[in-house]
XYZ file of N, CA, C and O in Angstrom:
612
model
N 21.175 57.722 28.881
C 19.443 57.947 28.586
C 18.944 59.195 29.176
O 19.240 59.253 30.355
N 18.547 60.134 28.276
C 18.374 61.400 28.730
C 17.275 61.385 29.234
O 16.339 61.066 28.861
N 16.954 61.829 30.551
C 15.887 62.144 31.371
C 15.496 60.983 32.059
O 14.259 61.232 32.854
N 16.089 59.903 31.928
C 15.829 58.910 32.636
C 16.296 58.872 34.006
O 17.255 59.516 34.195
N 15.620 58.214 34.803
C 15.917 58.305 36.515
C 17.071 57.237 36.671
O 16.908 56.302 36.439
N 18.303 57.811 37.284
C 19.501 56.763 37.488
C 19.037 56.012 38.837
O 18.667 56.603 39.852
N 19.236 54.562 38.489
C 18.636 53.758 39.679
C 19.722 52.731 39.656
O 20.683 52.457 39.045
N 19.940 52.291 41.002
C 20.770 51.020 41.276
C 19.813 50.081 41.736
O 18.781 50.331 42.691
N 20.038 48.888 41.592
C 19.164 47.758 41.927
C 19.765 46.827 42.861
O 21.034 46.674 42.844
N 18.965 46.502 44.009
C 19.506 45.618 44.999
C 18.523 44.250 45.085
O 17.488 44.452 45.363
N 19.295 43.113 44.668
C 18.471 42.008 44.246
C 19.005 40.784 45.081
O 20.255 40.821 45.483
N 18.059 39.812 45.143
C 18.432 38.549 45.408
C 17.582 37.668 44.324
O 16.708 36.647 44.531
N 18.070 37.792 43.329
C 17.299 37.385 42.026
C 16.840 35.870 41.942
O 17.565 35.126 41.770
N 15.370 35.839 42.236
C 14.647 34.766 42.301
C 13.476 35.272 41.009
O 13.864 36.180 40.136
N 12.431 34.592 41.005
C 11.468 34.883 39.809
C 10.986 36.203 39.938
O 11.079 37.007 39.088
N 10.818 36.781 40.882
C 10.176 38.392 41.101
C 11.280 39.180 40.810
O 11.024 40.228 39.935
N 12.441 38.821 41.254
C 13.511 40.100 40.889
C 13.640 40.187 39.282
O 14.407 40.904 38.975
N 13.654 38.943 38.716
C 14.003 38.667 37.323
C 13.111 39.372 36.527
O 13.544 40.030 35.765
N 11.788 39.329 36.874
C 10.794 40.331 36.097
C 10.877 41.618 36.348
O 11.183 42.419 35.581
N 11.411 42.131 37.535
C 11.688 43.680 37.756
C 13.067 43.770 37.026
O 12.839 44.935 36.718
N 14.138 42.989 36.959
C 15.318 43.316 36.438
C 14.946 43.612 35.081
O 15.302 44.634 34.278
N 14.098 42.527 34.147
C 13.749 42.749 32.795
C 12.831 44.002 32.622
O 13.542 44.951 31.718
N 11.945 44.338 33.457
C 11.408 45.791 33.416
C 12.216 46.976 33.581
O 12.462 47.763 32.789
N 13.006 46.795 34.325
C 13.946 48.090 34.702
C 14.997 48.338 33.865
O 14.846 49.580 33.095
N 15.595 47.246 33.050
C 16.634 47.354 32.037
C 15.809 47.956 30.574
O 16.529 48.343 29.814
N 14.827 47.469 30.550
C 13.891 47.689 29.283
C 13.165 49.234 29.276
O 12.721 49.409 28.416
N 12.894 49.651 30.388
C 12.240 50.627 30.475
C 13.006 52.147 30.404
O 13.894 52.322 31.085
N 12.386 52.786 29.408
C 12.911 54.006 28.924
C 13.068 55.113 29.946
O 13.851 56.131 30.073
N 12.358 54.889 31.201
C 12.303 55.918 32.226
C 13.306 55.877 33.363
O 13.471 56.378 34.170
N 13.941 54.612 33.303
C 14.911 54.254 34.089
C 16.269 54.076 33.589
O 16.347 53.459 32.329
N 17.366 54.382 34.285
C 18.593 54.185 33.888
C 19.366 53.511 34.873
O 19.961 54.001 35.772
N 19.522 52.118 34.533
C 20.032 51.152 35.479
C 21.786 51.440 35.684
O 22.424 50.851 34.525
N 22.052 51.834 36.722
C 23.745 52.054 36.540
C 24.537 51.050 37.469
O 25.703 50.797 36.848
N 23.742 50.040 38.044
C 24.604 49.172 38.954
C 23.729 48.091 39.421
O 22.291 48.310 39.627
N 23.675 47.114 39.452
C 23.073 45.868 40.411
C 23.898 45.075 41.306
O 24.686 44.617 41.263
N 23.439 45.317 42.726
C 23.955 44.686 43.690
C 23.171 43.522 43.939
O 22.068 43.420 43.879
N 24.025 42.408 44.571
C 23.271 41.109 44.791
C 23.514 40.881 46.334
O 24.587 41.176 46.767
N 22.619 40.163 46.746
C 22.480 39.535 48.081
C 21.767 38.351 48.107
O 21.143 37.966 47.627
N 22.577 37.340 48.780
C 21.664 36.240 49.302
C 20.395 36.318 49.823
O 20.141 37.241 50.600
N 19.319 35.778 49.356
C 18.148 35.779 49.796
C 17.114 34.801 49.141
O 16.964 33.289 49.772
N 16.613 34.863 48.017
C 15.717 33.670 47.450
C 16.651 32.464 47.137
O 16.011 31.539 46.954
N 17.711 32.735 46.903
C 18.762 31.566 46.550
C 20.286 31.833 47.235
O 20.327 33.277 47.592
N 20.823 30.973 47.280
C 22.464 31.488 47.677
C 23.019 32.527 46.835
O 22.690 32.708 45.582
N 23.675 33.140 47.151
C 24.338 34.358 46.759
C 25.252 33.968 45.401
O 24.928 34.533 44.413
N 25.802 33.027 45.291
C 26.404 32.615 43.958
C 25.478 32.416 42.929
O 25.338 32.476 41.891
N 24.447 31.741 43.292
C 23.228 31.473 42.465
C 22.484 32.766 42.034
O 22.365 33.077 40.930
N 22.351 33.451 42.923
C 21.513 34.875 42.827
C 22.509 35.501 41.665
O 21.979 36.170 40.875
N 23.868 35.688 41.817
C 24.656 36.303 41.065
C 24.821 35.954 39.373
O 24.146 36.581 38.428
N 24.612 34.625 39.407
C 24.536 33.818 37.950
C 23.099 33.985 37.548
O 22.954 34.620 36.127
N 22.174 34.108 38.351
C 20.761 34.496 37.795
C 20.625 35.563 37.255
O 20.090 36.172 36.145
N 21.351 36.595 37.948
C 21.077 38.209 37.422
C 21.832 38.330 36.183
O 21.255 38.912 35.405
N 22.827 37.773 35.822
C 23.678 37.792 34.883
C 22.940 37.019 33.661
O 22.876 37.543 32.627
N 22.267 35.906 33.738
C 21.481 35.363 32.929
C 20.007 35.928 32.646
O 19.875 36.302 31.277
N 19.450 36.742 33.617
C 18.454 37.734 33.286
C 18.742 38.824 32.317
O 18.095 39.402 31.600
N 19.829 39.470 32.694
C 20.522 40.616 31.899
C 20.540 40.194 30.426
O 20.388 41.068 29.411
N 21.298 39.222 30.107
C 21.317 38.471 28.867
C 19.862 38.219 28.239
O 20.048 38.853 27.099
N 19.033 37.886 28.872
C 17.594 37.350 28.381
C 17.160 38.771 27.921
O 16.142 38.842 26.918
N 17.301 39.911 28.671
C 16.745 41.160 28.486
C 17.370 42.005 27.346
O 16.817 43.210 26.686
N 18.771 41.677 26.767
C 19.633 42.105 26.028
C 20.047 43.525 26.606
O 20.305 44.529 25.807
N 20.283 43.503 27.723
C 20.738 44.591 28.445
C 22.379 44.950 28.100
O 23.000 44.138 27.648
N 22.590 46.256 28.146
C 23.930 46.721 28.076
C 24.843 46.353 28.980
O 24.360 45.506 30.051
N 25.886 46.928 28.975
C 27.096 46.539 30.189
C 26.700 47.208 31.372
O 26.949 48.140 31.521
N 25.918 46.556 32.456
C 25.639 47.140 33.474
C 26.252 46.429 34.733
O 26.427 45.100 34.608
N 26.993 46.984 35.411
C 27.834 46.281 36.447
C 27.258 45.367 37.467
O 26.335 46.144 37.983
N 27.674 44.496 37.733
C 26.954 43.481 38.666
C 27.993 43.089 39.707
O 28.994 42.846 39.356
N 27.430 42.985 41.020
C 28.312 42.625 42.323
C 27.911 41.999 43.326
O 27.026 42.043 43.598
N 28.506 40.768 43.801
C 27.969 40.190 44.750
C 28.273 40.938 46.149
O 29.351 41.444 46.069
N 27.447 40.690 46.882
C 27.364 41.305 48.090
C 27.335 40.296 49.399
O 28.036 39.586 49.407
N 26.557 40.769 50.509
C 26.290 39.829 51.806
C 25.813 38.546 51.200
O 24.676 38.478 50.283
N 26.154 37.682 51.678
C 25.799 36.194 51.475
C 24.689 35.989 52.544
O 24.043 34.781 52.288
N 24.224 36.583 53.395
C 23.386 36.326 54.694
C 23.012 37.490 55.312
O 23.689 38.491 55.490
N 21.908 37.548 56.060
C 21.371 38.568 56.587
C 22.460 39.127 57.693
O 23.071 38.202 58.132
N 22.258 39.960 58.268
C 23.261 40.428 59.428
C 22.836 39.674 60.820
O 23.935 39.091 61.323
N 21.896 39.248 61.076
C 21.438 38.878 62.450
C 20.646 37.533 62.305
O 20.574 37.006 63.390
N 20.419 36.997 61.265
C 19.470 35.870 61.115
C 20.091 34.823 60.024
O 21.234 35.196 59.249
N 19.862 33.569 60.180
C 20.472 32.579 59.238
C 19.805 32.921 57.923
O 18.578 33.192 58.074
N 20.366 32.531 57.035
C 19.681 32.637 55.696
C 18.521 31.732 55.312
O 18.704 30.545 55.881
N 17.873 32.051 54.781
C 16.511 31.338 54.518
C 16.048 31.275 52.902
O 15.658 32.685 52.550
N 16.610 30.335 52.277
C 16.360 30.533 50.663
C 14.811 29.986 50.443
O 14.389 29.455 51.245
N 14.407 30.107 49.301
C 12.967 29.982 48.905
C 12.969 28.992 47.704
O 12.132 29.451 46.708
N 13.735 27.975 47.800
C 13.526 27.095 46.685
C 12.014 26.397 46.142
O 11.754 26.315 45.412
N 11.451 26.402 47.402
C 9.896 26.010 47.307
C 9.043 26.951 46.557
O 8.067 26.314 46.088
N 9.430 27.989 46.444
C 8.679 29.026 45.294
C 9.529 29.390 44.334
O 8.719 29.464 43.200
N 10.926 29.582 44.481
C 11.576 30.023 42.985
C 12.176 28.821 42.396
O 12.872 29.223 41.570
N 12.025 27.620 42.745
C 12.653 26.463 42.200
C 14.221 26.426 42.675
O 14.571 27.235 43.652
N 14.733 25.283 42.464
C 16.306 25.035 42.945
C 17.018 26.072 42.448
O 18.045 26.202 43.217
N 17.048 26.707 41.331
C 17.930 27.568 40.815
C 17.276 29.124 41.279
O 18.197 29.866 40.846
N 16.493 29.141 41.735
C 15.698 30.594 42.022
C 15.231 30.979 40.742
O 14.181 32.108 41.000
N 15.373 30.430 39.529
C 14.597 30.843 38.565
C 13.330 29.833 37.986
O 13.401 29.613 36.590
N 13.196 29.305 38.816
C 11.831 28.236 38.442
C 12.552 27.137 37.673
O 11.496 26.547 36.761
N 13.664 26.863 37.930
C 14.297 25.773 36.949
C 14.256 25.737 35.480
O 13.830 24.829 34.867
N 14.097 27.233 35.057
C 14.158 27.321 33.400
C 15.108 26.879 32.610
O 14.944 26.486 31.382
N 16.080 26.633 33.265
C 17.367 26.411 32.447
C 17.769 27.258 31.614
O 18.369 26.973 30.409
N 17.961 28.539 32.060
C 18.320 29.672 31.085
C 20.148 29.328 30.809
O 20.741 28.890 31.996
N 20.576 29.549 29.738
C 22.029 29.382 29.625
C 22.702 30.275 30.532
O 22.620 31.255 30.879
N 23.995 29.501 30.575
C 25.090 30.478 31.288
C 25.320 31.725 30.813
O 25.281 31.788 29.181
N 25.692 32.822 31.463
C 26.097 34.023 30.786
C 27.547 34.209 30.664
O 28.500 33.735 31.084
N 28.105 34.826 29.402
C 29.231 35.354 29.315
C 29.702 36.435 30.238
O 30.982 36.921 30.112
N 28.728 37.181 30.742
C 29.041 38.277 31.792
C 29.735 37.772 32.688
O 29.665 36.666 33.454
N 30.432 38.834 33.467
C 31.098 38.407 34.572
C 30.990 39.312 35.736
O 30.965 40.893 35.376
N 30.855 39.179 36.837
C 30.636 40.205 38.022
C 31.735 40.911 38.136
O 32.928 40.661 38.026
N 31.657 42.289 38.751
C 32.911 42.915 38.997
C 33.653 42.388 40.169
O 32.893 41.731 41.088
N 34.998 42.441 40.159
C 35.492 41.575 41.347
C 35.822 42.755 42.447
O 36.804 42.647 43.065
N 34.401 43.134 43.068
C 34.499 43.882 44.216
C 33.097 43.675 44.723
O 32.219 43.010 44.104
N 33.311 44.064 46.266
C 32.037 43.433 46.728
C 30.839 44.512 46.599
O 31.267 45.767 45.974
N 29.809 44.386 46.596
C 28.717 45.019 46.059
C 28.340 46.396 46.868
O 28.169 47.231 46.374
N 28.875 46.435 48.228
C 28.959 47.481 48.805
C 29.889 48.709 48.087
O 29.796 49.922 48.235
N 31.279 48.150 47.756
C 32.139 48.978 47.284
C 31.537 49.428 45.789
O 31.654 50.581 45.436
N 30.947 48.469 44.960
C 30.378 48.726 43.776
C 29.001 50.119 44.013
O 29.216 51.271 43.298
N 28.620 49.766 45.299
C 27.446 50.700 45.304
C 28.074 52.374 45.999
O 27.731 53.296 45.174
N 29.093 52.320 46.522
C 29.738 53.155 47.033
C 30.606 54.099 46.037
O 30.366 55.276 45.473
N 31.139 53.436 44.838
C 31.769 53.888 43.901
C 30.539 54.539 42.823
O 30.983 55.743 42.082
N 29.701 53.854 42.853
C 28.363 54.426 41.509
C 27.901 55.521 42.201
O 27.355 56.458 41.416
N 27.692 55.707 43.701
C 27.027 56.890 44.161
C 27.854 58.023 43.718
O 27.437 59.208 43.541
N 29.386 57.717 44.366
C 30.348 58.833 44.229
C 30.557 59.579 42.692
O 30.712 60.580 42.733
N 30.415 58.697 41.944
C 30.594 58.841 40.407
C 29.724 59.691 39.766
O 29.520 60.309 38.848
N 28.288 59.461 40.424
C 27.044 60.412 39.849
C 26.837 61.588 39.974
O 27.544 62.258 41.102
N 26.682 62.278 38.968
C 26.349 63.709 38.978
C 25.598 64.155 39.805
O 25.285 65.270 40.380
N 24.410 63.338 40.120
C 22.819 63.599 40.703
C 22.739 62.405 41.767
O 23.419 61.363 41.428
N 21.989 62.473 42.803
C 21.884 61.397 43.645
C 20.998 60.683 42.910
O 20.243 60.705 41.842
N 21.275 59.218 43.403
C 20.598 57.988 42.869
C 19.592 57.441 43.551
O 19.595 57.489 44.981
N 18.582 56.964 43.106
C 17.575 56.039 43.860
C 17.858 54.412 43.769
O 18.496 54.101 42.929
N 17.980 54.109 45.099
C 18.347 52.532 45.144
C 16.871 51.828 45.152
O 16.106 52.061 46.228
N 16.643 51.142 44.493
C 15.408 50.074 44.519
C 15.810 48.755 44.878
O 16.714 47.829 44.470
N 15.245 48.424 46.154
C 15.700 47.062 46.829
C 14.531 46.264 46.783
O 13.564 46.457 47.158
N 15.130 44.826 46.204
C 14.131 43.960 45.947
C 14.595 42.783 46.920
O 13.881 41.549 46.783
N 15.472 42.851 47.678
C 15.982 41.990 48.281
C 16.323 42.380 49.750
O 16.140 43.477 50.207
N 16.591 41.464 50.871
C 17.117 41.915 52.147
C 18.118 43.088 52.087
O 18.858 43.394 51.278
N 18.015 44.118 52.920
C 18.457 45.369 53.131
C 20.093 45.203 53.365
O 20.443 46.279 53.951
N 20.529 44.143 53.610
C 21.994 43.956 54.219
C 23.036 44.802 53.472
O 23.738 45.505 54.032
N 22.953 44.715 51.999
C 24.085 45.718 51.463
C 23.866 47.106 51.833
O 24.990 47.641 51.873
N 22.554 47.440 51.958
C 22.465 48.944 52.090
C 22.746 49.029 53.594
O 23.188 50.291 53.725
N 22.534 48.542 54.532
C 22.755 48.493 56.058
C 24.517 48.815 56.061
O 24.939 49.460 56.681
N 24.986 47.801 55.320
C 26.425 47.744 55.266
C 27.036 48.944 54.725
O 28.252 49.923 55.331
N 26.565 49.324 53.660
C 26.763 50.732 52.966
C 27.046 51.817 54.018
O 27.899 52.839 54.431
N 25.726 52.162 54.829
C 25.634 53.112 55.475
C 26.316 53.112 56.821
O 26.896 54.106 57.311
N 26.788 51.881 57.285
C 27.470 51.541 58.502
C 28.844 52.284 58.040
O 29.759 52.799 58.804
N 29.465 51.450 56.908
C 30.880 51.722 56.441
C 31.027 52.867 55.932
O 32.157 53.634 55.940
N 30.331 53.697 55.241
C 30.398 54.713 54.315
C 29.293 55.994 54.500
O 28.349 56.097 53.470
N 29.101 56.480 55.749
C 27.968 57.146 55.834
C 28.102 58.500 55.130
O 26.988 59.332 54.731
N 29.139 58.870 54.470
C 29.404 59.822 53.770
C 28.662 60.106 52.403
O 28.380 61.022 51.913
N 28.272 58.975 52.009
C 27.277 58.919 50.923
C 26.070 59.025 50.910
O 25.181 59.000 49.969
N 25.266 59.236 52.031
C 24.073 59.265 52.152
C 23.505 60.344 51.453
O 22.443 60.093 50.843
N 24.154 61.389 51.434
C 23.710 62.663 50.599
C 23.396 62.575 48.903
O 23.048 63.067 48.208
N 24.145 61.179 48.615
C 24.055 60.864 47.215
C 22.805 60.098 46.880
O 22.797 59.311 45.684
N 22.388 59.485 47.988
C 21.037 58.924 47.595
C 19.917 59.445 47.839
O 19.481 60.383 48.591
N 19.044 59.658 46.438
C 18.011 60.669 46.450
C 16.843 59.855 47.380
O 16.173 60.397 48.062
N 16.614 58.328 47.276
C 15.861 57.744 47.763
C 16.034 56.161 48.058
O 16.651 55.950 46.852
N 15.297 55.606 48.760
C 15.368 53.700 48.602
C 13.856 53.638 48.298
O 13.170 54.078 49.291
N 13.803 52.769 47.454
C 12.579 52.258 47.433
C 12.466 50.877 47.630
O 13.473 50.248 47.124
N 11.711 50.297 48.263
C 11.603 48.693 48.594
C 10.658 48.085 48.353
O 9.344 48.584 48.579
N 10.704 46.741 48.030
C 9.584 45.649 48.076
C 9.190 45.519 49.412
O 10.090 44.936 50.236
N 7.971 45.097 49.518
C 7.762 44.369 50.962
C 6.623 44.933 51.437
O 5.866 45.979 51.172
């Protein structure tokens, strides 16, 4: 995507993140390089499946997705089934995806994506910041590869 801003999404895919993913992958001004998942609106395994289903619904290309932190660093997980439905996607019953997540932790996917980019990347975080915190603690050498972090909240 020529001229598009390269971004990495950090999600805990519930209804709100699903809409953000749909918009991001279809917007000509954004080049989504990877998607990191963390437990939040739903448990981590459900978040990953939701993310893959939303990418299918969006008709997105091959965007790498990886599972990351299953819970916050300091607090117990608090899922939002009362808001996002039991599956995190308002119980819409989206079909299973044939996509598979990358067999690496989201922090490693993020590190590799940052290292491989010719230009610094923007991280758009719609989830708890656990994956980003772990990246900065484990791989501080990549800080210069991050243009900025944009957060919902």
